[in-house]
PDB file of C-alpha atoms in Angstrom:
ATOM      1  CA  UNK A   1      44.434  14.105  -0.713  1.00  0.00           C
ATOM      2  CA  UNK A   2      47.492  13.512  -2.655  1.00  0.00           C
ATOM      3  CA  UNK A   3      50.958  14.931  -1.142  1.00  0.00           C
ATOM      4  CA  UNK A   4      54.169  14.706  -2.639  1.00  0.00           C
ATOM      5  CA  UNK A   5      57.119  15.535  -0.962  1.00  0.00           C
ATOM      6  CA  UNK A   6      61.181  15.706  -2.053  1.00  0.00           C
ATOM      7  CA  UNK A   7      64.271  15.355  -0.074  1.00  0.00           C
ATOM      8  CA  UNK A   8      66.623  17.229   0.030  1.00  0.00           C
ATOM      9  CA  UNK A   9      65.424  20.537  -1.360  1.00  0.00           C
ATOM     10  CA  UNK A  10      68.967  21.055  -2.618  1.00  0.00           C
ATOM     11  CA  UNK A  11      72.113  18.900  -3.455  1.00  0.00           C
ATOM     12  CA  UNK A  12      75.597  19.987  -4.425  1.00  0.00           C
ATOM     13  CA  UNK A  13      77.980  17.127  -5.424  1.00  0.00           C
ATOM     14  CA  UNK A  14      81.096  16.497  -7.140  1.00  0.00           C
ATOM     15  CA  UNK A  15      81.456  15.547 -11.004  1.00  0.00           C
ATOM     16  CA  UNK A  16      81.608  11.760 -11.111  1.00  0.00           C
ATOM     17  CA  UNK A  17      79.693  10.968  -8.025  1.00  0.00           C
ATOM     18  CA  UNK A  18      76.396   8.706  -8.258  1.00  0.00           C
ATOM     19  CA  UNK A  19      73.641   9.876  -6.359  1.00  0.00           C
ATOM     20  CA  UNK A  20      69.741   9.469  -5.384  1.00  0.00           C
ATOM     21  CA  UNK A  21      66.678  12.041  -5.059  1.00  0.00           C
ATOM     22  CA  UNK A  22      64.002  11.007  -2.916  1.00  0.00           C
ATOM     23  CA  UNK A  23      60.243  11.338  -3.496  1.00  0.00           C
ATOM     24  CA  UNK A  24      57.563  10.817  -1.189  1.00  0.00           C
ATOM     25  CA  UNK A  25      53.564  10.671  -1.649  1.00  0.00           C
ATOM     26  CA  UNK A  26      51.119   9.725   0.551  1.00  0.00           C
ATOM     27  CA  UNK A  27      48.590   8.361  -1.545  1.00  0.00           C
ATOM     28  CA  UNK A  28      49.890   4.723  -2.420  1.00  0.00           C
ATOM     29  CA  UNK A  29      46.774   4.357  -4.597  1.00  0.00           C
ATOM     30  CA  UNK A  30      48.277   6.070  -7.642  1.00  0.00           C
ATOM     31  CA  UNK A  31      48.369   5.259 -11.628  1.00  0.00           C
ATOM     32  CA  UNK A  32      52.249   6.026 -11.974  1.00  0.00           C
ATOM     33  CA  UNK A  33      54.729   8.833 -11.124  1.00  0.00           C
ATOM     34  CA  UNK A  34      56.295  10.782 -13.302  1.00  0.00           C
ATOM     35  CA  UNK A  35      60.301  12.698 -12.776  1.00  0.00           C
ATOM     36  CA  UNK A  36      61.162  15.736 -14.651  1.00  0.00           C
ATOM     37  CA  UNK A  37      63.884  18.052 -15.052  1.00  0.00           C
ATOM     38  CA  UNK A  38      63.512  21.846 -15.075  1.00  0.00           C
ATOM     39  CA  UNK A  39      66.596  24.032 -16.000  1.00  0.00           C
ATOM     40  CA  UNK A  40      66.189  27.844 -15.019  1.00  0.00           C
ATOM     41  CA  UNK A  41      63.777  29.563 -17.311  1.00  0.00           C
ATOM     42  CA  UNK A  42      62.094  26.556 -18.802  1.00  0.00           C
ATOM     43  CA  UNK A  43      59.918  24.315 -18.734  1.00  0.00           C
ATOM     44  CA  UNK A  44      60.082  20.632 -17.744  1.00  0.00           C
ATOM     45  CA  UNK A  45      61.760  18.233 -19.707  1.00  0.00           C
ATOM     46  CA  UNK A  46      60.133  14.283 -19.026  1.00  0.00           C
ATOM     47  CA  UNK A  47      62.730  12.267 -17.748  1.00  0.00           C
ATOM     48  CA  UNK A  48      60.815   9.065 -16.607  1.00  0.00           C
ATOM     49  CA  UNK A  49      57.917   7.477 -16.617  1.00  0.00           C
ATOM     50  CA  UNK A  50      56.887   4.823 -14.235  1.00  0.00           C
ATOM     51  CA  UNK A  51      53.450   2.759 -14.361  1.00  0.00           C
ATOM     52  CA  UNK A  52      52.206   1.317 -11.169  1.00  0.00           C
ATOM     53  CA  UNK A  53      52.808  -1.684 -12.211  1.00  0.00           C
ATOM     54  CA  UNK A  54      56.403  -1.338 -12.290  1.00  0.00           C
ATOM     55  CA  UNK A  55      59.264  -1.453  -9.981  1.00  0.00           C
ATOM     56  CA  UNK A  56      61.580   0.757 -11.805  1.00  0.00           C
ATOM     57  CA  UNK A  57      62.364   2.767 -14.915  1.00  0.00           C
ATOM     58  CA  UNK A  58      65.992   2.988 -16.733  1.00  0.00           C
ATOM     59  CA  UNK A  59      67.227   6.363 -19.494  1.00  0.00           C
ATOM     60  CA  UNK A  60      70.905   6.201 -19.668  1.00  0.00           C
ATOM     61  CA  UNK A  61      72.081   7.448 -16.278  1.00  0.00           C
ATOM     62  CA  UNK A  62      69.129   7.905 -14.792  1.00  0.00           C
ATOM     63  CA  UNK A  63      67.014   4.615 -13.025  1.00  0.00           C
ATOM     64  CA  UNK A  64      63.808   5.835 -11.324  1.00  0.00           C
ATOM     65  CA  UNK A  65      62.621   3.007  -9.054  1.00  0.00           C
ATOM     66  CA  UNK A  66      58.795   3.071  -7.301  1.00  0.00           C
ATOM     67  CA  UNK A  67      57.917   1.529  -4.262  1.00  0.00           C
ATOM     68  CA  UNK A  68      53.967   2.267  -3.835  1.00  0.00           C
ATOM     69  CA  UNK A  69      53.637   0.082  -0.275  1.00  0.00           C
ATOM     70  CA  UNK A  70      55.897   2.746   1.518  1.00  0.00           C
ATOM     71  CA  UNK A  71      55.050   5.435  -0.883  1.00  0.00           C
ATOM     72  CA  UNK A  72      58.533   6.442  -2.088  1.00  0.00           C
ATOM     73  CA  UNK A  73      60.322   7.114  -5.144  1.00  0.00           C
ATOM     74  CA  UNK A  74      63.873   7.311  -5.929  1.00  0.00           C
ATOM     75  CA  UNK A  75      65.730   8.792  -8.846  1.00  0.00           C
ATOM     76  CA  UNK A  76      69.486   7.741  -9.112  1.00  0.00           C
ATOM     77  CA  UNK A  77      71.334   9.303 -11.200  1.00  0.00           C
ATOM     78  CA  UNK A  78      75.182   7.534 -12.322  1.00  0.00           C
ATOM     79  CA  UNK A  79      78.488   9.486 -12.732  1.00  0.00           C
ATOM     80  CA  UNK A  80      77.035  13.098 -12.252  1.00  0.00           C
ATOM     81  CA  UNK A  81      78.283  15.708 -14.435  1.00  0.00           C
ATOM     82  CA  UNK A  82      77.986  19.282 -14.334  1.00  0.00           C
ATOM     83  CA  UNK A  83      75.333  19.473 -17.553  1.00  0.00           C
ATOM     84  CA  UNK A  84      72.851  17.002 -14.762  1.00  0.00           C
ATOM     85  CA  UNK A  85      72.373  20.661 -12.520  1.00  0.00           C
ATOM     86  CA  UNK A  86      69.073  21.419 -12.689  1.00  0.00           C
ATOM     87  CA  UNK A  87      65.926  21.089 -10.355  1.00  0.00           C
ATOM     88  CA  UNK A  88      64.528  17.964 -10.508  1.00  0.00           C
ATOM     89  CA  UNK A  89      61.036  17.542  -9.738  1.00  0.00           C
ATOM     90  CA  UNK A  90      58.378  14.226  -9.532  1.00  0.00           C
ATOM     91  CA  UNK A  91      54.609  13.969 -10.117  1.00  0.00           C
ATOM     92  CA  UNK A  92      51.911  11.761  -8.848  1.00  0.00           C
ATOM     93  CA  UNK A  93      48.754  11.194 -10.486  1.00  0.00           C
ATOM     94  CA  UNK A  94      45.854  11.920  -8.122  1.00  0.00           C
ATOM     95  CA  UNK A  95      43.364   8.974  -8.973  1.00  0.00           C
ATOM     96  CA  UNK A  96      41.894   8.886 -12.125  1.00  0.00           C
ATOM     97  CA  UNK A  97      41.834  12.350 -13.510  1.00  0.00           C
ATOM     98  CA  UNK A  98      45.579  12.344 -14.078  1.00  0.00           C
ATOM     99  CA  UNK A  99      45.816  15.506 -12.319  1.00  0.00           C
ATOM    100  CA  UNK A 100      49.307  15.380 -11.255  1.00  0.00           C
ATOM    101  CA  UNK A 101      50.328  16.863  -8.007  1.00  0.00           C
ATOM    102  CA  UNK A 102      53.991  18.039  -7.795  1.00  0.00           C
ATOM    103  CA  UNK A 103      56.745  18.174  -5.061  1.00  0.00           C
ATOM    104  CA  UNK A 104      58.514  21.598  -4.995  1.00  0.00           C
ATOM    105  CA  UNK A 105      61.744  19.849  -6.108  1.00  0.00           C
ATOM    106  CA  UNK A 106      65.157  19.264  -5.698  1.00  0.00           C
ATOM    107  CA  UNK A 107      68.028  21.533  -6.811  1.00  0.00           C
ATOM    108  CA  UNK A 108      71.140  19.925  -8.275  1.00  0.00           C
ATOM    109  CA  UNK A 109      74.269  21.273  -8.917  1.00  0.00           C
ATOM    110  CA  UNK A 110      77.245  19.002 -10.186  1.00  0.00           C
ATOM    111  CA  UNK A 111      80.871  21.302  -9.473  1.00  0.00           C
ATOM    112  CA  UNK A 112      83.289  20.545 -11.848  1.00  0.00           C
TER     113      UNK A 112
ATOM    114  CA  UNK B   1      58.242  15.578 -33.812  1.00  0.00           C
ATOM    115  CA  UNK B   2      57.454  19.954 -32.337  1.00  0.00           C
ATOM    116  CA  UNK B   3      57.344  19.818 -28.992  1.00  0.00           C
ATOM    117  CA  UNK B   4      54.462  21.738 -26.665  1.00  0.00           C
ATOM    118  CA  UNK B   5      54.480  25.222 -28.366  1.00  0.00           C
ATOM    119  CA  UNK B   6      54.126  28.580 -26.223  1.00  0.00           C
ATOM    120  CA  UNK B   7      53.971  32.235 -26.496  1.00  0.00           C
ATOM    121  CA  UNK B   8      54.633  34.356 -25.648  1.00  0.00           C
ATOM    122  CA  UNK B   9      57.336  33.372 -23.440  1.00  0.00           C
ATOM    123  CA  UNK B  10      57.482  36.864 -21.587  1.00  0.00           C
ATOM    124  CA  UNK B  11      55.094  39.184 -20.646  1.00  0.00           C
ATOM    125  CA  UNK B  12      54.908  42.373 -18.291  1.00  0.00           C
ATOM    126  CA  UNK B  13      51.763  43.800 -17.708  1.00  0.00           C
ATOM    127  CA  UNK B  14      50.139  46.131 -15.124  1.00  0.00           C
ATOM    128  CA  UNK B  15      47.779  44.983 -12.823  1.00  0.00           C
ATOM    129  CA  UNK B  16      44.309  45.675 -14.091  1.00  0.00           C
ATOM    130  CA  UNK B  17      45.309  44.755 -17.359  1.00  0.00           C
ATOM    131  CA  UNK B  18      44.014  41.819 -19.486  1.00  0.00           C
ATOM    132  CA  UNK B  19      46.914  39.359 -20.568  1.00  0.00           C
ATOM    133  CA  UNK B  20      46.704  36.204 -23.000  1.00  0.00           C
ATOM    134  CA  UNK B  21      48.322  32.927 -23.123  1.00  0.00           C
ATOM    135  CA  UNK B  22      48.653  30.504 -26.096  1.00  0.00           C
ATOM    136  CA  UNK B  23      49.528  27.179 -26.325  1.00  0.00           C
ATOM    137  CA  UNK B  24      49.774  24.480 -29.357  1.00  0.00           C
ATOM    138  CA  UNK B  25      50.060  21.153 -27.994  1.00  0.00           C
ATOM    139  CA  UNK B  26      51.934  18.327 -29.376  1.00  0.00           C
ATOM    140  CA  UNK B  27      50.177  16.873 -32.775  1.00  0.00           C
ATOM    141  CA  UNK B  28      47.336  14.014 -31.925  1.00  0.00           C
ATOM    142  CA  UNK B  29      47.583  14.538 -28.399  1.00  0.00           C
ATOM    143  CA  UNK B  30      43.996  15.153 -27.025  1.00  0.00           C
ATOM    144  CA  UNK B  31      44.083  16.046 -23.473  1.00  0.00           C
ATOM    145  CA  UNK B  32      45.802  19.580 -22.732  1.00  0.00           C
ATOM    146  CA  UNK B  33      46.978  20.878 -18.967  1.00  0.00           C
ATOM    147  CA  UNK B  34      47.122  24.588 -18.011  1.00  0.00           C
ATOM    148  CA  UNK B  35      49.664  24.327 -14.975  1.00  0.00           C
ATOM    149  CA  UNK B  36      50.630  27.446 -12.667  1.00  0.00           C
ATOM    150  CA  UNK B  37      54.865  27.947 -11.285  1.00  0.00           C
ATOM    151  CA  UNK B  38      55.266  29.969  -8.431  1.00  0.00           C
ATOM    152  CA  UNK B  39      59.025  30.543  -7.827  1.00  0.00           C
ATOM    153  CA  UNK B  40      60.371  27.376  -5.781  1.00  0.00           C
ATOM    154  CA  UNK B  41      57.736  25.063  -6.284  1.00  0.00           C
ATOM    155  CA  UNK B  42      55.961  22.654  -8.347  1.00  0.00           C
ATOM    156  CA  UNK B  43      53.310  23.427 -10.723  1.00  0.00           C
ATOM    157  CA  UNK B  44      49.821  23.475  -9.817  1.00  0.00           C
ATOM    158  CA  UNK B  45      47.205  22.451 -12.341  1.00  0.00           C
ATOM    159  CA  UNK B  46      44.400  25.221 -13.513  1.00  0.00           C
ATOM    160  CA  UNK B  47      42.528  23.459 -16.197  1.00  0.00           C
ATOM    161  CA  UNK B  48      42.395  20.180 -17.875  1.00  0.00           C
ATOM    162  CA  UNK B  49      40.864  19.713 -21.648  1.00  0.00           C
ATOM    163  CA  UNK B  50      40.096  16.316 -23.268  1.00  0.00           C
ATOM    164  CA  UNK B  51      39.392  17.166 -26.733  1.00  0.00           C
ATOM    165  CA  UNK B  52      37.066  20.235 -26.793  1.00  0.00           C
ATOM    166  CA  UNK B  53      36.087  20.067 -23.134  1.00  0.00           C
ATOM    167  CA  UNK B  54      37.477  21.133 -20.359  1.00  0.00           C
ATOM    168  CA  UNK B  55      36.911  18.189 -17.832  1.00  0.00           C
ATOM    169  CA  UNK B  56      38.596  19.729 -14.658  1.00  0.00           C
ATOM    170  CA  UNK B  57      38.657  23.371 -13.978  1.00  0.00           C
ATOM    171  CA  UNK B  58      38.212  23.219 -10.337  1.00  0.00           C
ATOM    172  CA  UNK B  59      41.354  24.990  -9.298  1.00  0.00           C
ATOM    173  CA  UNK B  60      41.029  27.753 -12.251  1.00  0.00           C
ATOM    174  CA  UNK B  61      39.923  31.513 -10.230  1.00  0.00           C
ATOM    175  CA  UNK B  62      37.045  31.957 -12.485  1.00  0.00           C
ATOM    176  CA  UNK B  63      36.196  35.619 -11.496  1.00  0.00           C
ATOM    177  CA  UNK B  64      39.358  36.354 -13.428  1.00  0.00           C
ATOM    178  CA  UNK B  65      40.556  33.411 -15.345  1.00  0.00           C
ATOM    179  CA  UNK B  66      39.330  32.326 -18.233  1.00  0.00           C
ATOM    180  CA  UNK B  67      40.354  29.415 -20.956  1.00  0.00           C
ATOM    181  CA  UNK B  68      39.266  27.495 -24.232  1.00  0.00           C
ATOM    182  CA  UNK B  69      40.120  24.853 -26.784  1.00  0.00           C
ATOM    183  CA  UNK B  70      38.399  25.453 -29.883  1.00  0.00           C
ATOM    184  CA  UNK B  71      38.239  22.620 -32.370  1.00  0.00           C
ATOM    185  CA  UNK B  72      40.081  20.683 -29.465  1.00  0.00           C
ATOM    186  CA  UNK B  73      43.532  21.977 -30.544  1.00  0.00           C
ATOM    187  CA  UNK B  74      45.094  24.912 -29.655  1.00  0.00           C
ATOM    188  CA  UNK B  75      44.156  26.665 -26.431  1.00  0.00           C
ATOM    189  CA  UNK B  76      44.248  30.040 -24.928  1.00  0.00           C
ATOM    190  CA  UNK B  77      44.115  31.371 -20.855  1.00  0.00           C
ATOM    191  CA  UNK B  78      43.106  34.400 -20.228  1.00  0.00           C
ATOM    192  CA  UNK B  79      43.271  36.692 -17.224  1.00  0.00           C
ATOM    193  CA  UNK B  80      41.569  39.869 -17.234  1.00  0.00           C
ATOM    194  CA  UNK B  81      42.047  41.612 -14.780  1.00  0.00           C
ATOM    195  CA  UNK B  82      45.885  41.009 -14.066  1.00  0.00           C
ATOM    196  CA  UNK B  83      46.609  41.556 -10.101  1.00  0.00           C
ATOM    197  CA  UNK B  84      50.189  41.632  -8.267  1.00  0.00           C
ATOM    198  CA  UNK B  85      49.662  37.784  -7.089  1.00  0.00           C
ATOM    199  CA  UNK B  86      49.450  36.541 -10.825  1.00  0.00           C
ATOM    200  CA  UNK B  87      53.138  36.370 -11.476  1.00  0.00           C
ATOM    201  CA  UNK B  88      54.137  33.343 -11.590  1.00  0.00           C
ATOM    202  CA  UNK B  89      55.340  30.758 -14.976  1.00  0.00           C
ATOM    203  CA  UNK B  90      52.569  29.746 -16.633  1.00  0.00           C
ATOM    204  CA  UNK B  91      53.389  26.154 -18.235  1.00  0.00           C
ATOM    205  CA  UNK B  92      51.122  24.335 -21.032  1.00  0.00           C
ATOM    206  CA  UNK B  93      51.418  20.634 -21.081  1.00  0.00           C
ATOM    207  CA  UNK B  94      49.920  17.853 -23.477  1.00  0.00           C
ATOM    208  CA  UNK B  95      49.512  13.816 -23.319  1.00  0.00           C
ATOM    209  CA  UNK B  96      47.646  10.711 -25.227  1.00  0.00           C
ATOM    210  CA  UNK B  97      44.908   9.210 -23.928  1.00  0.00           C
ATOM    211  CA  UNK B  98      45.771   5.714 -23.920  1.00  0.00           C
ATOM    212  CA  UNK B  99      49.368   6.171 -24.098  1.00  0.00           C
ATOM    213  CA  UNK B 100      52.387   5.315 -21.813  1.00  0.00           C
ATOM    214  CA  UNK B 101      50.015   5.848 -19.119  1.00  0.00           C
ATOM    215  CA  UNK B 102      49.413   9.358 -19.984  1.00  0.00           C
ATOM    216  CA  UNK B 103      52.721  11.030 -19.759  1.00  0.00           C
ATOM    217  CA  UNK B 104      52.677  14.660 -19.471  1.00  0.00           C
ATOM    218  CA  UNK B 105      54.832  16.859 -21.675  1.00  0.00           C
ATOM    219  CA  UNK B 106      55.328  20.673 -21.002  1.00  0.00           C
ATOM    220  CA  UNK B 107      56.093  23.168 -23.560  1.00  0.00           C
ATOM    221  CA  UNK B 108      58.377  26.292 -22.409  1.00  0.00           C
ATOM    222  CA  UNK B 109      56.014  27.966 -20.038  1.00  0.00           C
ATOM    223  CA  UNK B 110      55.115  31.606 -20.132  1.00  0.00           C
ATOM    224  CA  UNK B 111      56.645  34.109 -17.349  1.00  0.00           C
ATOM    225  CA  UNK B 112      54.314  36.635 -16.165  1.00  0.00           C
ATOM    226  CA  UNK B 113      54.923  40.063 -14.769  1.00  0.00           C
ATOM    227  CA  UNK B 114      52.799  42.249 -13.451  1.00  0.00           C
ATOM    228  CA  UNK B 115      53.825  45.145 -11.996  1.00  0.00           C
TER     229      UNK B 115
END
């Protein structure tokens, strides 16, 4: 059975400052993970979108690396700014059905 | 290119009530999610359609949940009757079979109330 798990549940960092989310799952056997953002009241916004065949992902700011051996994934975002606070959230496919099982997320605020 | 489309995007209801969700996915995608938010966590998937059919449905309460995709487009979940525990976001999501290893994309989600 698929877990996912993110560290820490919430972050609070100052505007400029680089920094990295952490995602763990302990199903190394997956298709690819998927990180999303989710501003209060909406829905989630794709972000990246990593095969398993891949190492890493790049959007801008934003690089989402995979390791599948030691089941971790790492989203690191470049020069915060206040407009990045949000929760942030990754996804795991469990096997082939593309179900994707969520962690509960990571809450971001960027302080001016 | 319209994103995932929902409505309604609020609803309060009483318990024992029937309630209705809608959902127009993205244009040409053919697999559609039905995904339940409680407050502080992830989403949890109810249904999953490819095309006309809904392929997984093993997490969906059937006593009191209900959901189709007619013509393998638009979909609806139902819930008749509403209890206290069914609050919660309710979040639509569509993806390509066969493309970018089937990313997921969520339209605005529905927040239920039921009081």
């Amino acid at each position: 059975k698929q877990e996912v798990t993110q560290i820490p549940a919430a972050l609070s960092v100052p505007e400029g400052e680089n920094l990295v989310l952490n995602c763990s799952f302990t199903d190394s056997a997956i298709y690819n993970l998927q990180w999303f953002r989710q501003d209060p009241g909406k829905g989630l916004t794709s972000l990246l979108l990593i095969q398993s065949s891949q190492r890493e992902q790049t959007s801008g700011r934003l690089n989402a690396s995979l390791d599948k051996s030691s089941g971790r994934s790492t989203l690191y975002i470049a020069a915060s700014q206040p407009g990045d606070s949000a929760t942030y959230l990754c996804a795991a496919p469990m096997d082939s059905s593309y179900k994707l099982i969520f962690g509960s997320g990571t809450r971001l605020l960027v302080r001016p | 290119e319209a994103g995932v489309v929902q409505s309604p995007r609020y609803k309060i209801i009483e318990k024992k009530q029937p309630v209705a969700f809608w959902c127009n996915p993205i244009s040409g995608h053919n697999t559609l999610y039905w995904y339940l938010q409680n407050l502080g966590q992830g989403p949890e998937l109810l249904i999953r359609y490819e095309n006309e059919e809904a392929v997984d449905d093993s997490q969906l309460p059937k006593d009191r949940f209900s959901a189709e995709r007619l013509k393998g487009v638009d979909s609806t979940l139902k819930i008749q009757p509403a209890e206290l525990g069914d609050s919660a976001v309710y979040l639509c999501a569509s993806s390509l079979e066969g493309h970018g290893g089937y990313e997921q994309f969520f339209g605005p989600g529905t927040r239920l109330t039921v009081l």
